[in-house]
Coordinates of C-alpha atoms in Angstrom, one line a residue:
M242 CA 60.0 128.5 106.9
G243 CA 58.4 125.5 108.5
C244 CA 55.0 125.2 107.1
P245 CA 54.7 122.8 104.2
Q246 CA 50.9 123.3 103.7
Q247 CA 50.0 123.9 100.1
R248 CA 48.4 127.3 100.8
A249 CA 51.7 128.5 102.4
V250 CA 53.8 127.2 99.5
D251 CA 51.4 128.7 97.0
G252 CA 51.6 132.0 98.9
G253 CA 55.3 132.2 98.7
H254 CA 55.9 131.7 102.4
G255 CA 56.4 128.8 104.8
S256 CA 58.7 126.1 103.4
S257 CA 58.7 127.7 100.0
L258 CA 61.5 129.9 101.4
L259 CA 63.8 127.0 102.1
P260 CA 65.5 126.6 98.7
V261 CA 68.9 128.4 98.3
S262 CA 67.4 130.5 95.5
Q263 CA 65.1 132.1 98.1
W264 CA 67.8 132.9 100.7
P265 CA 68.5 136.5 99.5
L266 CA 64.8 137.2 100.1
V267 CA 64.9 135.4 103.5
A268 CA 68.0 137.5 104.5
E269 CA 66.3 140.7 103.4
I270 CA 63.1 139.8 105.4
V271 CA 64.9 138.8 108.6
S272 CA 67.2 141.8 108.4
H273 CA 64.4 144.2 107.9
L274 CA 62.4 142.7 110.7
S275 CA 65.3 142.6 113.1
Q276 CA 66.1 146.3 112.5
N277 CA 62.5 147.5 112.8
L278 CA 60.8 145.4 115.5
K279 CA 61.2 146.0 119.2
V280 CA 61.0 142.2 119.8
P281 CA 63.6 139.7 118.8
V282 CA 63.1 137.8 115.5
W283 CA 62.9 134.0 115.8
C284 CA 62.7 131.7 112.9
K285 CA 61.4 128.2 112.5
L286 CA 62.5 126.0 109.7
R287 CA 62.6 122.5 108.3
L288 CA 65.6 120.7 106.9
V289 CA 66.8 122.1 103.7
A290 CA 66.7 119.5 100.9
G291 CA 70.0 118.7 99.3
N292 CA 73.3 118.7 101.0
K293 CA 72.8 118.3 104.8
S294 CA 75.1 121.3 105.5
L295 CA 72.5 123.6 103.8
T296 CA 70.4 123.7 107.0
H297 CA 73.5 124.9 108.9
K298 CA 74.3 127.5 106.3
L299 CA 70.7 128.8 106.3
T300 CA 70.8 129.0 110.1
A301 CA 74.0 130.9 110.0
L302 CA 72.5 133.3 107.4
L303 CA 69.5 133.9 109.6
A304 CA 71.8 134.6 112.6
D305 CA 74.0 137.0 110.5
N306 CA 70.9 138.9 109.6
G307 CA 69.6 139.4 113.1
C308 CA 67.6 136.3 113.9
K309 CA 68.0 135.6 117.7
L310 CA 66.8 132.0 117.9
V311 CA 66.1 129.2 115.4
T312 CA 63.7 126.3 115.9
L313 CA 64.5 123.3 113.7
H314 CA 61.6 121.0 112.8
A315 CA 63.9 118.2 111.7
R316 CA 61.8 116.9 108.8
Y317 CA 62.0 117.7 105.1
A318 CA 59.0 119.8 103.9
S319 CA 56.4 117.7 102.1
V320 CA 52.9 118.9 101.3
T321 CA 51.6 115.3 101.1
R322 CA 53.4 113.7 104.0
R323 CA 54.0 116.4 106.5
R324 CA 53.4 114.2 109.6
Q325 CA 54.7 111.0 108.3
G326 CA 57.8 109.5 109.9
L327 CA 60.0 110.7 112.8
A328 CA 61.9 113.9 112.9
D329 CA 65.7 113.4 112.5
L330 CA 66.8 114.6 115.9
N331 CA 70.4 113.9 115.0
E332 CA 70.1 116.9 112.7
V333 CA 69.1 119.1 115.6
K334 CA 72.1 117.8 117.6
I335 CA 74.4 118.6 114.7
L336 CA 72.9 122.0 114.1
K337 CA 73.3 122.8 117.9
D338 CA 77.0 121.8 117.7
V339 CA 77.7 123.7 114.4
V340 CA 75.8 127.0 115.2
T341 CA 76.8 128.3 118.5
S342 CA 75.9 132.0 118.1
I343 CA 72.2 131.7 118.8
P344 CA 69.9 129.3 120.8
I345 CA 68.5 126.3 118.9
L346 CA 65.2 124.8 119.8
S347 CA 64.2 121.3 118.8
N348 CA 60.8 120.5 117.3
G349 CA 59.5 117.0 116.5
N350 CA 58.9 113.6 118.1
V351 CA 57.2 114.9 121.3
R352 CA 54.0 113.2 122.4
T353 CA 54.7 112.8 126.1
L354 CA 56.6 114.6 128.9
Q355 CA 59.2 111.8 128.7
D356 CA 59.7 112.6 125.1
V357 CA 60.6 116.2 126.0
T358 CA 63.4 115.0 128.3
K359 CA 64.7 112.5 125.9
N360 CA 64.7 115.0 123.0
L361 CA 66.6 117.7 125.0
E362 CA 69.1 115.2 126.4
F363 CA 69.8 113.8 123.0
T364 CA 70.0 117.0 121.0
G365 CA 71.5 119.4 123.5
A366 CA 69.0 121.9 122.3
D367 CA 68.3 125.1 124.3
G368 CA 64.6 124.3 124.4
I369 CA 61.8 122.5 122.8
M370 CA 58.8 123.5 120.7
V371 CA 55.7 121.4 120.6
G372 CA 52.8 122.0 118.2
E373 CA 50.2 119.5 117.4
A374 CA 50.8 117.2 120.3
L375 CA 49.5 120.0 122.6
L376 CA 46.3 120.1 120.6
A377 CA 45.7 116.4 121.4
N378 CA 46.9 116.8 125.0
P379 CA 47.0 120.3 126.5
W380 CA 48.4 118.7 129.8
L381 CA 51.4 117.2 128.0
F382 CA 53.9 119.3 130.1
E383 CA 52.2 118.3 133.3
G384 CA 52.7 114.6 132.4
K385 CA 49.0 114.0 132.5
E386 CA 46.8 111.9 130.2
A387 CA 44.3 113.9 128.2
D388 CA 40.6 113.7 129.0
S389 CA 39.2 114.1 125.5
V390 CA 35.6 114.4 126.5
G391 CA 36.4 117.0 129.1
I392 CA 38.6 119.0 126.7
I393 CA 35.9 119.0 124.0
R394 CA 33.2 120.1 126.5
E395 CA 35.4 123.0 127.7
Y396 CA 36.4 124.0 124.2
L397 CA 32.8 124.0 123.0
D398 CA 31.8 126.1 126.0
I399 CA 34.5 128.6 125.1
C400 CA 33.4 128.6 121.5
A401 CA 29.8 129.3 122.4
N402 CA 30.2 131.6 125.3
V403 CA 33.5 133.5 125.2
H404 CA 34.6 133.9 121.6
A405 CA 31.7 132.8 119.5
D406 CA 32.6 135.1 116.5
A407 CA 36.1 133.7 116.3
F408 CA 35.3 130.1 115.5
S409 CA 34.2 128.6 112.2
I410 CA 32.5 125.2 112.0
P411 CA 35.5 123.7 110.0
S412 CA 38.0 124.9 112.5
V413 CA 35.9 123.6 115.4
R414 CA 35.7 120.2 113.7
Q415 CA 39.4 120.1 113.1
H416 CA 40.1 121.0 116.8
I417 CA 37.8 118.3 118.0
R418 CA 39.5 115.8 115.7
N419 CA 42.8 116.8 117.3
F420 CA 41.4 116.4 120.8
L421 CA 40.1 112.9 119.9
R422 CA 43.5 111.9 118.6
A423 CA 44.7 111.8 122.2
K424 CA 43.0 108.5 122.8

């Protein structure tokens, strides 16, 4: 329930599942998965628009239906502005204080190793999730600066020699743009 991309919303998944009207379906999906999978069900979500307590209520609903961990990307879903502005880490902190039955991970505002520490200290979250920052700097958790040229060379070598059939030109271009963002 975190992805705000138009193709996810159009497909009826991702952040399109956040509105209260979708919660019965969400509960059914999570319950079914938790009863039928051998691995624990984890959910990632964004802030639910409207009353701030809705995010807490959705998280409790997820836990009640078998979800074992929630990651909160503390931004509202927006197709047009999904990376704009900082995540509201205070909302992660509040969620962590309100929902004590399952672990809560924090997602957002992490670009450096120091950001990881600051985020966890502020929110009290049980862990951290990092997405796109790792595309720009795969060494983020080691506290190292990214070598964009080195990353690109290694990536292209993998594309050409290891998994050539798995890569499309558009996805390779996008990955290279992410690697260049590190500078």
